[in-house]
Coordinates of C-alpha atoms in Angstrom, one line a residue:
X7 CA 52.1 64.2 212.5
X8 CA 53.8 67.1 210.2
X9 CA 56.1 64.4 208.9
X10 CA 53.6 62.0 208.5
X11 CA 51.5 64.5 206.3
X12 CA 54.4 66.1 204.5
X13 CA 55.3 62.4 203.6
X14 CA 52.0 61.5 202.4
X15 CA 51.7 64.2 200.0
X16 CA 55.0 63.5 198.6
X17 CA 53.7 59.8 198.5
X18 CA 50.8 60.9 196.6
X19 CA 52.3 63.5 194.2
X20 CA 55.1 60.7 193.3
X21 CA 52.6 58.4 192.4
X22 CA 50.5 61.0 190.0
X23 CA 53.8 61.9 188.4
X24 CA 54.4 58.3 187.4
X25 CA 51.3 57.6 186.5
X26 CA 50.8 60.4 184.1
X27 CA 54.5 59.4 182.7
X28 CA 53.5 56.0 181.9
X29 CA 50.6 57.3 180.2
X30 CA 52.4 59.5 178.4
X31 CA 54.6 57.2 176.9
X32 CA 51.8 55.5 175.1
X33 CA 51.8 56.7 171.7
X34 CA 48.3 56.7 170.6
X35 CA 45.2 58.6 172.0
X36 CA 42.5 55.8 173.1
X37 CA 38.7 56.7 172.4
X38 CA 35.2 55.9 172.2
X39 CA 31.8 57.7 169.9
X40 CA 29.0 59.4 171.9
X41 CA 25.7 59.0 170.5
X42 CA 26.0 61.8 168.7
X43 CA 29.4 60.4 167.2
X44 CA 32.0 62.3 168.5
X45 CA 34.8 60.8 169.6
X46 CA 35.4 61.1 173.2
X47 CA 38.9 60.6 174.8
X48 CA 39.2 57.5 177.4
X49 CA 41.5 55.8 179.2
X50 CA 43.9 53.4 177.7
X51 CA 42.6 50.0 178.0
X52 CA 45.7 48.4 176.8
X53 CA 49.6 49.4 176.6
X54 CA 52.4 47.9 174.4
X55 CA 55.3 45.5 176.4
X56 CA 57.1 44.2 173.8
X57 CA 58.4 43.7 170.3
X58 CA 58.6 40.7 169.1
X59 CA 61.4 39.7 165.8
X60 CA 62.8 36.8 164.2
X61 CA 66.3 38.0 164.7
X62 CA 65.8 38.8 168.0
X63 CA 64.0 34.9 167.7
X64 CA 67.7 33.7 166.0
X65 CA 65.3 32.3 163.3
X66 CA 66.2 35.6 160.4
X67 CA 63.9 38.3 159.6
X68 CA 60.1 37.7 159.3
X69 CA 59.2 38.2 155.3
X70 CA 56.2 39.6 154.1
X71 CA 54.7 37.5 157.3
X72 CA 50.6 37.3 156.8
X73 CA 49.2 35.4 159.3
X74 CA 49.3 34.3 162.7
X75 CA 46.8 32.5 164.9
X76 CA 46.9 31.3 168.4
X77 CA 46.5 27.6 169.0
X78 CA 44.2 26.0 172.0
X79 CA 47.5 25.1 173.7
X80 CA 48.4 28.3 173.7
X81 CA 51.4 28.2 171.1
X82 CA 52.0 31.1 168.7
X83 CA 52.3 30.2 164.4
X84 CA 53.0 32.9 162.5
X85 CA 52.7 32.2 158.8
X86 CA 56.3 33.8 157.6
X87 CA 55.0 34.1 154.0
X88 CA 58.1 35.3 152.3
X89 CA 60.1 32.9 154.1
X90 CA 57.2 30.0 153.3
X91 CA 57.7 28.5 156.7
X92 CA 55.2 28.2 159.5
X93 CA 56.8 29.3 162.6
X94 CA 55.8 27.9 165.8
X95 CA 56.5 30.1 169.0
X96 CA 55.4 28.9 172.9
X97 CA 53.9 30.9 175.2
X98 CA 57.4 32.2 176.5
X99 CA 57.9 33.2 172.9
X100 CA 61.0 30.9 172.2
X101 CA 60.9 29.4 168.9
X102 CA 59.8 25.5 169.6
X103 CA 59.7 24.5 165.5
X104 CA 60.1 26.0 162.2
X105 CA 58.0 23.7 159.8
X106 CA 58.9 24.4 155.8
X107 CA 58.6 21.1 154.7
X108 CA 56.5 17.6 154.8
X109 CA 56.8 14.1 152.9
X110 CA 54.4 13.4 150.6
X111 CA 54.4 10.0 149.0
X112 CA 58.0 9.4 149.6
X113 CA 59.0 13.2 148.4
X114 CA 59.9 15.7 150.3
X115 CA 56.9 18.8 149.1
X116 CA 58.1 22.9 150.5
X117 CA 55.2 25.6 151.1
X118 CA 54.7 28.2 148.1
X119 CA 54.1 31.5 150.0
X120 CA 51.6 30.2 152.6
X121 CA 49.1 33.3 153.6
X122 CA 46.8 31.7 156.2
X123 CA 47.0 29.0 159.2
X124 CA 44.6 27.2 161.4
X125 CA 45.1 24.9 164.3
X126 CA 42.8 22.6 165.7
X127 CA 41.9 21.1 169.0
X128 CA 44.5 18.6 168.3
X129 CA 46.5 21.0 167.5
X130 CA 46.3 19.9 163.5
X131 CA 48.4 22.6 161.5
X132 CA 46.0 23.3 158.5
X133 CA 48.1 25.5 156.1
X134 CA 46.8 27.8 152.8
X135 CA 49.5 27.4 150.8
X136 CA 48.6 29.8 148.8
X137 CA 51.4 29.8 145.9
X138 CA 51.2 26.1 145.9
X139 CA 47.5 26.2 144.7
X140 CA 46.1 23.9 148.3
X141 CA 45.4 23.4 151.7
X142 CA 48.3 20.8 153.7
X143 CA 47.2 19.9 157.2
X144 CA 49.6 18.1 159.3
X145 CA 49.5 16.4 162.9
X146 CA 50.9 17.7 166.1
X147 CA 54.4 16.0 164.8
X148 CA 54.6 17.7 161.4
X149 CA 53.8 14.6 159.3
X150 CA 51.2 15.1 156.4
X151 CA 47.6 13.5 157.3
X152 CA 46.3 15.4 153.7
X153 CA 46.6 17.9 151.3
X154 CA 43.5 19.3 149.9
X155 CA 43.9 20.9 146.5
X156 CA 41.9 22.6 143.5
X157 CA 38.3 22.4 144.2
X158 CA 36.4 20.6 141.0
X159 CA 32.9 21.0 140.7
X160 CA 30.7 22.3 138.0
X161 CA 29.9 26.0 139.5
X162 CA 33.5 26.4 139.5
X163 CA 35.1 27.7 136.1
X164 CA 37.8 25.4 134.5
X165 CA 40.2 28.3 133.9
X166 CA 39.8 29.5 138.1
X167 CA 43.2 29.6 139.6
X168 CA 42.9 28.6 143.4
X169 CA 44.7 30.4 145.6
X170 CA 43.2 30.0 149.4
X171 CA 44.4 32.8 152.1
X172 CA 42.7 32.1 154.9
X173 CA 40.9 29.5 156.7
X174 CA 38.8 27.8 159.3
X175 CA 38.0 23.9 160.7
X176 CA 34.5 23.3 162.6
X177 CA 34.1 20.5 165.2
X178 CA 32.6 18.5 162.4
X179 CA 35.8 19.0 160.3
X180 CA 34.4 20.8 158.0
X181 CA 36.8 23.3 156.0
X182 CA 36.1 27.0 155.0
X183 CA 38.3 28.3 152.6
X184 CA 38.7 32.5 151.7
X185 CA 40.2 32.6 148.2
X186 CA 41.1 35.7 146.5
X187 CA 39.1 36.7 143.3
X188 CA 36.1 34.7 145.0
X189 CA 33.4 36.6 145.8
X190 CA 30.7 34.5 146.3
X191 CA 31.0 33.6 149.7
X192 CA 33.7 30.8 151.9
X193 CA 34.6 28.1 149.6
X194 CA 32.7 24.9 152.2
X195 CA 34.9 21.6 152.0
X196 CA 33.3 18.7 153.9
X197 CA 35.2 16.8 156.4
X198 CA 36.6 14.4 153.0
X199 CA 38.0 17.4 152.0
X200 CA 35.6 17.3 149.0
X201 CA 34.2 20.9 148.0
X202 CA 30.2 21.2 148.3
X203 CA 29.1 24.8 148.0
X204 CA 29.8 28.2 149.0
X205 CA 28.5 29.3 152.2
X206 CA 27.4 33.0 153.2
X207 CA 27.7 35.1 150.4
X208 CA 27.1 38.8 151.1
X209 CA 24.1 39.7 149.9
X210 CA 24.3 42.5 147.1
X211 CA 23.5 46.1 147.5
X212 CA 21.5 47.7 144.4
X213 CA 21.4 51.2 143.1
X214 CA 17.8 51.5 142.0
X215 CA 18.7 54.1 139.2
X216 CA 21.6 52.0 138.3
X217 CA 19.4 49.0 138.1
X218 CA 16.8 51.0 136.1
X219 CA 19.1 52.3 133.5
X220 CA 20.5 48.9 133.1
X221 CA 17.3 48.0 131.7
X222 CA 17.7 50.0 128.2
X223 CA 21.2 48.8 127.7
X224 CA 22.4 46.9 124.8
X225 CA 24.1 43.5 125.1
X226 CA 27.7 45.5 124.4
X227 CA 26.8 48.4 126.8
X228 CA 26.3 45.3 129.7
X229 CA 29.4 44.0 128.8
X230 CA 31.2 47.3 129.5
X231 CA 29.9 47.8 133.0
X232 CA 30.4 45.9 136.1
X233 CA 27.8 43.2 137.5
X234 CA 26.4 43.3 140.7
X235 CA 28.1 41.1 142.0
X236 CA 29.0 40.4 146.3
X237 CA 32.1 41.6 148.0
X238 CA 35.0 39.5 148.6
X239 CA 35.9 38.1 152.3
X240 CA 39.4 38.7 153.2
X241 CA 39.7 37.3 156.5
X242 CA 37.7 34.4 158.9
X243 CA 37.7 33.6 162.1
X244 CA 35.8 31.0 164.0
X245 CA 34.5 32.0 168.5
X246 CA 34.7 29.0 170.6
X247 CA 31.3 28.4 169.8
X248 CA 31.7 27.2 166.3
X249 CA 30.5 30.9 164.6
X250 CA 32.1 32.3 161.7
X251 CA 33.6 35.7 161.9
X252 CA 34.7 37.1 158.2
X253 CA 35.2 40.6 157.1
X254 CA 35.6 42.7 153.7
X255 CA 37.5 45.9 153.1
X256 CA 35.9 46.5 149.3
X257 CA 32.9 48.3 150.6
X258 CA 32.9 52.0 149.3
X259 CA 33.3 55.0 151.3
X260 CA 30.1 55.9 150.2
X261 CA 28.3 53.3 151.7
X262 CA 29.5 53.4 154.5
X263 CA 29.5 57.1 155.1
X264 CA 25.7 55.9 154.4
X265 CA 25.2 53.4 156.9
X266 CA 26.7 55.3 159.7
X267 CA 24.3 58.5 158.8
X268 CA 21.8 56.0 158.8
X269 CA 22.7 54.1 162.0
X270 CA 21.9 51.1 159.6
X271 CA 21.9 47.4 160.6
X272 CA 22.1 46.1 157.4
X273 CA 24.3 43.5 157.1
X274 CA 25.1 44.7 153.0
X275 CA 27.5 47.6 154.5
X276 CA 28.9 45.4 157.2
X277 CA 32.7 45.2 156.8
X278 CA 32.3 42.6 159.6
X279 CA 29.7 39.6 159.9
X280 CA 29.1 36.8 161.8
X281 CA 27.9 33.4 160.2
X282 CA 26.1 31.0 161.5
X283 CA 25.9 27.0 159.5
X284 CA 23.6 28.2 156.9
X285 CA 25.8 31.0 156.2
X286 CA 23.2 33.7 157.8
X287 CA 24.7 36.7 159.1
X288 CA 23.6 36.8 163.0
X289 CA 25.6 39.2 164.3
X290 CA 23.8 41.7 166.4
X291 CA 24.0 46.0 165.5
X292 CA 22.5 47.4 168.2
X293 CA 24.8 50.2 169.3
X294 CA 24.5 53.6 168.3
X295 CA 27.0 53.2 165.1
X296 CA 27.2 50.0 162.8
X297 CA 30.6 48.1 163.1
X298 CA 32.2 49.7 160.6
X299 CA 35.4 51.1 162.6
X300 CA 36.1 54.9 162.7
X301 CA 32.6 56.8 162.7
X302 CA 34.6 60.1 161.8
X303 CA 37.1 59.9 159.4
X304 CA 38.5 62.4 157.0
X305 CA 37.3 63.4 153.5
X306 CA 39.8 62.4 151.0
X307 CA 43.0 63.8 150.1
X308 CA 44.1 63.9 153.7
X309 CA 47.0 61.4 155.1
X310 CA 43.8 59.0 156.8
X311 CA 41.3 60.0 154.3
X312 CA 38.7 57.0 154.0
X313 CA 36.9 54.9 156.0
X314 CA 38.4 51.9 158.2
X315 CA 39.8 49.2 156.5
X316 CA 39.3 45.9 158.2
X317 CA 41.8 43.0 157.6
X318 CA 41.1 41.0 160.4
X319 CA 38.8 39.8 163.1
X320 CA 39.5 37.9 166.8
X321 CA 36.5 36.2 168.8
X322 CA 36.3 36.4 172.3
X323 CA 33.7 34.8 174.7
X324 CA 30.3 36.2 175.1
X325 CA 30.1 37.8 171.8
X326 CA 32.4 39.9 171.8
X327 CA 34.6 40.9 169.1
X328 CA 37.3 43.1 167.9
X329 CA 38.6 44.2 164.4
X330 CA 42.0 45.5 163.2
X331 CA 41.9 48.6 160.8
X332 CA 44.9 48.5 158.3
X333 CA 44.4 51.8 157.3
X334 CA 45.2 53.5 160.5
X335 CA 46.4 50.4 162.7
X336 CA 43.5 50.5 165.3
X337 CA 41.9 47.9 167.1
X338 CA 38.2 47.9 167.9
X339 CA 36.2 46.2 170.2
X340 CA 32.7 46.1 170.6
X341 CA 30.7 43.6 172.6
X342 CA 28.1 41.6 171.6
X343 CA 25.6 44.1 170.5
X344 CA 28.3 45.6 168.9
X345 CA 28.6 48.3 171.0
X346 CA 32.3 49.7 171.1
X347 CA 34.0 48.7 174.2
X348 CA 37.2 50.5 173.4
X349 CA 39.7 51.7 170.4
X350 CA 43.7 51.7 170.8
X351 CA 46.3 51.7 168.5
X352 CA 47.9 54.1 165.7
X353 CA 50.4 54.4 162.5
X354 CA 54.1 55.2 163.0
X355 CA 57.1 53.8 164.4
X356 CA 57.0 53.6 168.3
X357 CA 56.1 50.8 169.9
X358 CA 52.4 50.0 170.1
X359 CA 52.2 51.7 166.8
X360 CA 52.0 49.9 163.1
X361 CA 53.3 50.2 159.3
X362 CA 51.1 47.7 158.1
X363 CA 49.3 45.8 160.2
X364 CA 47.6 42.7 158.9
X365 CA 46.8 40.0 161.5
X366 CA 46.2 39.6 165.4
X367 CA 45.0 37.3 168.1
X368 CA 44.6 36.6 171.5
X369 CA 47.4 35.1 174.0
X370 CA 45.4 35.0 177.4
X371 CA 44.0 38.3 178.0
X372 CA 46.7 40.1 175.8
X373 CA 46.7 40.7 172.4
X374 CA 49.1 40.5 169.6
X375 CA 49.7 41.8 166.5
X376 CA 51.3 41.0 163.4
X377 CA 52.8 44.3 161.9
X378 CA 54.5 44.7 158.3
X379 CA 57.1 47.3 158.0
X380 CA 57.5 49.2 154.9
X381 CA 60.7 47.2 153.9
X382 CA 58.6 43.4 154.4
X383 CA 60.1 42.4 157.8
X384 CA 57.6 41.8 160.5
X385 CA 57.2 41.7 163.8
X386 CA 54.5 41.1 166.7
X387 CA 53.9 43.7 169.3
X388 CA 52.3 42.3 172.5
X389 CA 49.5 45.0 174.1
X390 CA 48.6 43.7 178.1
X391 CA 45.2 45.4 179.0
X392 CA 44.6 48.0 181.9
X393 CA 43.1 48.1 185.0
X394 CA 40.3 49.9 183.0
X395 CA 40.5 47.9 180.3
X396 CA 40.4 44.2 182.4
X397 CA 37.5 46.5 184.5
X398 CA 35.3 46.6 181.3
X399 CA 35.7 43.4 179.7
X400 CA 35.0 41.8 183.3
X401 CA 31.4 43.8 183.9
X402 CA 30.9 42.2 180.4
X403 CA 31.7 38.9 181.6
X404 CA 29.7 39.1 184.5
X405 CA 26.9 40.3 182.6
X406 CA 26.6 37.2 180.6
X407 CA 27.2 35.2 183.1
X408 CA 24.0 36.2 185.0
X409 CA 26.5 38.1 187.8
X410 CA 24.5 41.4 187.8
X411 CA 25.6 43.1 191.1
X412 CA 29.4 42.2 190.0
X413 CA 28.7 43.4 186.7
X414 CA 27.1 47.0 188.3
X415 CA 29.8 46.9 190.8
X416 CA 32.3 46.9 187.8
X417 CA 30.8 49.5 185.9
X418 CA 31.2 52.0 189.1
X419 CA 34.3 51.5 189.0
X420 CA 34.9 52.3 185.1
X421 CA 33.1 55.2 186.0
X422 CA 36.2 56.4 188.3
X423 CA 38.0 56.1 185.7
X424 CA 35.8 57.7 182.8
X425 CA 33.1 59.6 184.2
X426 CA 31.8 60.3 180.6
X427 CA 31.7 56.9 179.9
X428 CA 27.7 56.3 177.8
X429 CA 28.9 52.7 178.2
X430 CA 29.1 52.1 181.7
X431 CA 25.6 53.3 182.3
X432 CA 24.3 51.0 179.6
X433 CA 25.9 48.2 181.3
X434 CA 24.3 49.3 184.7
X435 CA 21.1 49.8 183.0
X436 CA 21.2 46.1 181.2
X437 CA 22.3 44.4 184.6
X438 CA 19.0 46.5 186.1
X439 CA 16.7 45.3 183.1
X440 CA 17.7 41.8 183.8
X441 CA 17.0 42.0 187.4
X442 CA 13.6 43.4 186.7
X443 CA 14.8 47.2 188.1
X444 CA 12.6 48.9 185.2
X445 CA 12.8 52.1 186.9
X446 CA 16.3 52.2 187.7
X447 CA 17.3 50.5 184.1
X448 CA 15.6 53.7 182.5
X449 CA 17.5 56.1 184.4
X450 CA 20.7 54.7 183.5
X451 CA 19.7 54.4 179.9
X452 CA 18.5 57.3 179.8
X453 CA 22.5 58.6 181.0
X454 CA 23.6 56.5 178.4
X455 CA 21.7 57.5 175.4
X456 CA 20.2 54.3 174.4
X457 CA 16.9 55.0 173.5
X458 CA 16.1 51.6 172.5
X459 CA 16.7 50.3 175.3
X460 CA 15.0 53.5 177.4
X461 CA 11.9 52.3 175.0
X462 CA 11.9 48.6 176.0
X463 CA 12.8 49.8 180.1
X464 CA 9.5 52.0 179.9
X465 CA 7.3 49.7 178.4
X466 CA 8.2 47.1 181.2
X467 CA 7.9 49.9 183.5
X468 CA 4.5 51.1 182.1
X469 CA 3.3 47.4 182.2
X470 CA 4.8 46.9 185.8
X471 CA 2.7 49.8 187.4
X472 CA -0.4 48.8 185.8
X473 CA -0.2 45.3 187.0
X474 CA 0.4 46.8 190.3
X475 CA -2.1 49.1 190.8
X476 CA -4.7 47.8 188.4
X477 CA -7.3 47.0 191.0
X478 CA -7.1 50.3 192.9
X479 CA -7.1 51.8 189.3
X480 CA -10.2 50.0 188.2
X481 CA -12.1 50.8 191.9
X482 CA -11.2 54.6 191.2
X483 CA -12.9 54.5 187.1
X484 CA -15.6 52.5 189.0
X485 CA -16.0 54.9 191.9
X486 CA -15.7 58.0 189.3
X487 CA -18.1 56.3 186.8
X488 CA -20.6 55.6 189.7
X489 CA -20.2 59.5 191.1
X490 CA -20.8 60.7 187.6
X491 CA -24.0 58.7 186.8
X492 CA -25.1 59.7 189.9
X493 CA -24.4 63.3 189.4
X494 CA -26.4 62.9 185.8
X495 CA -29.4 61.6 187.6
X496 CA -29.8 64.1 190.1
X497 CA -29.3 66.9 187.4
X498 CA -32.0 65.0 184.9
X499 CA -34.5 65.2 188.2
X500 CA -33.7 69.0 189.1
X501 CA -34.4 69.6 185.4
X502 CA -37.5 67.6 185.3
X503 CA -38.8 69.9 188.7
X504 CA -38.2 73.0 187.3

């Protein structure tokens, strides 16, 4: 029995050792924000595997690579900009086709730095070829089906040079197009390919002062100053349920400094929106901080001075969403309330850590990453989630999928892993709500820090009781109004003896 002990310990104390050693070799710190936004340290919820190169890939050094989206079947294409080829990678990452080329009415036609790439259900390569001035989609094969080129239409200015970056394809074919130097909006291509508007502009935020000063300047003075005009889109993504995902990285430090102060939902100092058809920003703020990235972040002059700059989005089911931050190479994720779910990822040179990160999607349940290094060769880092991090994005799942006790059951569990963790009791106290446990949701809220939610769990609450016990509630008001009137009477009559 003293050998079975002595090997149990050893048993134990081996497995803490490698445990902590594993998570030591991750080179980032993972996080969330309390309520009060500090950032609180948690548990990794994903860790780097592999590097992925094109020399490793016998294909030649990724150049100045800008894009890379995973198709429906699963197959990598990494749009190798500097190279201007489209590289196609399967899920074992071996390279199944380069594509550099198509035939166009006899001749063969090369991309021109291509920036963006899209792939549809039928796995229809749709290509901004940016230098080139177009769009070239393809079939499954590689053979052209069309090449969509300068929009013409009279809102757009004869002398506008097109050059499309990223891109999108609906169920109804429908193309959306981000362009740089376009600010007002996607630029919406029907399923012909013909051009028809743009479609969710930002809306502007106005200085008031700036707006009334504006009023006594001359026509020269206006020329001199800047319009209000919207920000510019630099990236789109589209969820499986045909929703646009876009974000910006021009909004000032100011404003956003502002609308996390402010806890604002307003969708003008949003880096990240989601569109519906009409172009309306749906998504949902409700956590404590708007989606803007880092809630803390240095003042300027330090090394990550500035706020979060987001150059990419990647839709997952039920909402939720994550966003990659050039500046300092994290990854949020928030769910669809835009709460944040989790934060990994950092700047440097180990693996799991980025010069220049500017693009990432989902293989399966892993994500990847497009990384540029400081000399222009890229490469894709591959991050497989956690126990903790599959544990919360499953109590997510289950939530949304009406599985409450799975979903509770889940967040008990995160909580062995992060006691601390504001999130896991909001989750409990949503999968209560649901289930009409009003009580029980507002003491988990209430550990969580989500007062709106507290609010809405005690007004249900308030409501349940009274429906409860409103007859023995309207017998006692009866009874007492009866005692008192009788009471009255007999004092009017001793009054009237005396």
């Amino acid at each position: 029995q003293l050998k079975l002990r002595k090997y149990l310990i050893c048993t134990v104390l081996i497995s803490v050792l490698l445990t902590t050693t594993a998570f030591a070799e991750i080179p980032y710190s993972s996080y969330t924000y309390d309520y009060w936004g500090n950032p609180v340290p948690a548990p990794a919820p994903y860790v780097p595997t592999r590097i992925v190169e094109g020399t490793t890939l016998g294909i030649g050094a990724f150049n100045n690579a800008n894009d890379l989206f995973v198709s429906p079947a699963g197959k990598i294409y990494v749009a190798d900009t500097g190279n201007n080829r489209i590289v196609v990678l399967n899920d074992q990452w071996e390279v199944e086709r380069i594509v550099d080329s198509f035939v166009m009415n006899g001749e063969e036609q090369t991309f021109n730095a291509p920036q963006g790439v899209f792939i549809t259900d039928a796995e229809h390569l749709y290509v901004a070829d940016t230098g080139n001035g177009r769009v070239v989609e393809l079939d499954e094969d590689g053979n052209l089906v069309r090449v969509i080129g300068k929009p013409v239409n009279e809102i757009i200015p004869e002398n506008f040079e097109y050059k499309p970056t990223a891109l999108v394809v609906d169920r109804a074919q429908r193309l959306y197009v981000v362009a740089t130097g376009v600010n007002q909006g996607l630029m919406e291509f029907d399923s012909e390919g013909n051009f028809r508007t743009y479609m969710g502009a930002p809306r502007v935020s106005v200085n008031m002062y700036q707006y009334f000063i504006r009023l006594f300047y001359t026509e020269e003075m206006l020329d001199r100053t800047t319009d209000f005009v919207p920000t510019e889109y630099n990236n789109i993504r589209m969820d499986e349920d045909g929703f646009i995902y876009v974000t910006t990285s021009t909004i000032s430090v100011y404003a956003i400094q502002g609308a996390i102060s402010g806890r604002s939902t307003d969708d003008r100092v949003s880096p990240v929106r989601k569109l519906n058809p009409t172009g309306k920003d749906i998504l949902r703020r409700r956590g404590y901080f708007p989606p803007v990235g880092d809630v803390q972040f240095f003042s300027r002059g330090y090394a990550e001075g500035g706020q979060s700059l987001l150059v990419d989005v990647c839709a997952d089911k039920y909402g939720i969403y994550s966003v990659l931050d050039n500046k300092r190479g994290r990854i949020f994720t928030y769910d669809g309330d835009s709460n944040i779910l989790f934060i990994f990822g950092g700047k440097g040179n180990r693996l799991g850590t980025f010069n220049n990160p500017v693009a990432f999607d989902k293989v399966g349940e892993n994500f990847i990453v497009l990384d540029k290094s400081v000399s222009g060769q890229g490469q894709i880092t591959v991050f497989e989630p956690t126990d903790y991090g599959r544990l919360v994005l499953q109590a997510v799942y289950y939530h949304n999928e009406g599985k409450y006790d799975e979903a509770t059951a889940c967040w008990e569990e995160v909580l062995k892993y992060n006691a601390n963790s504001e999130l896991a009791y909001i989750g409990m106290g949503k999968a209560a709500l649901d289930q009409d446990e009003f009580y029980t949701a507002m003491k988990y809220f209430r550990l969580g820090n989500k007062r709106d939610y507290y609010s809405k769990a005690f007004k249900l609450y308030r409501k349940e009781v009274l429906s409860r016990y409103f007859g023995v509630i309207v017998a006692v008001i009866l009874i007492l109004s009866v005692g008192l009137y009788i009471r009255a009477k007999r004092k009017g009559r001793r009054e009237v003896v005396a």
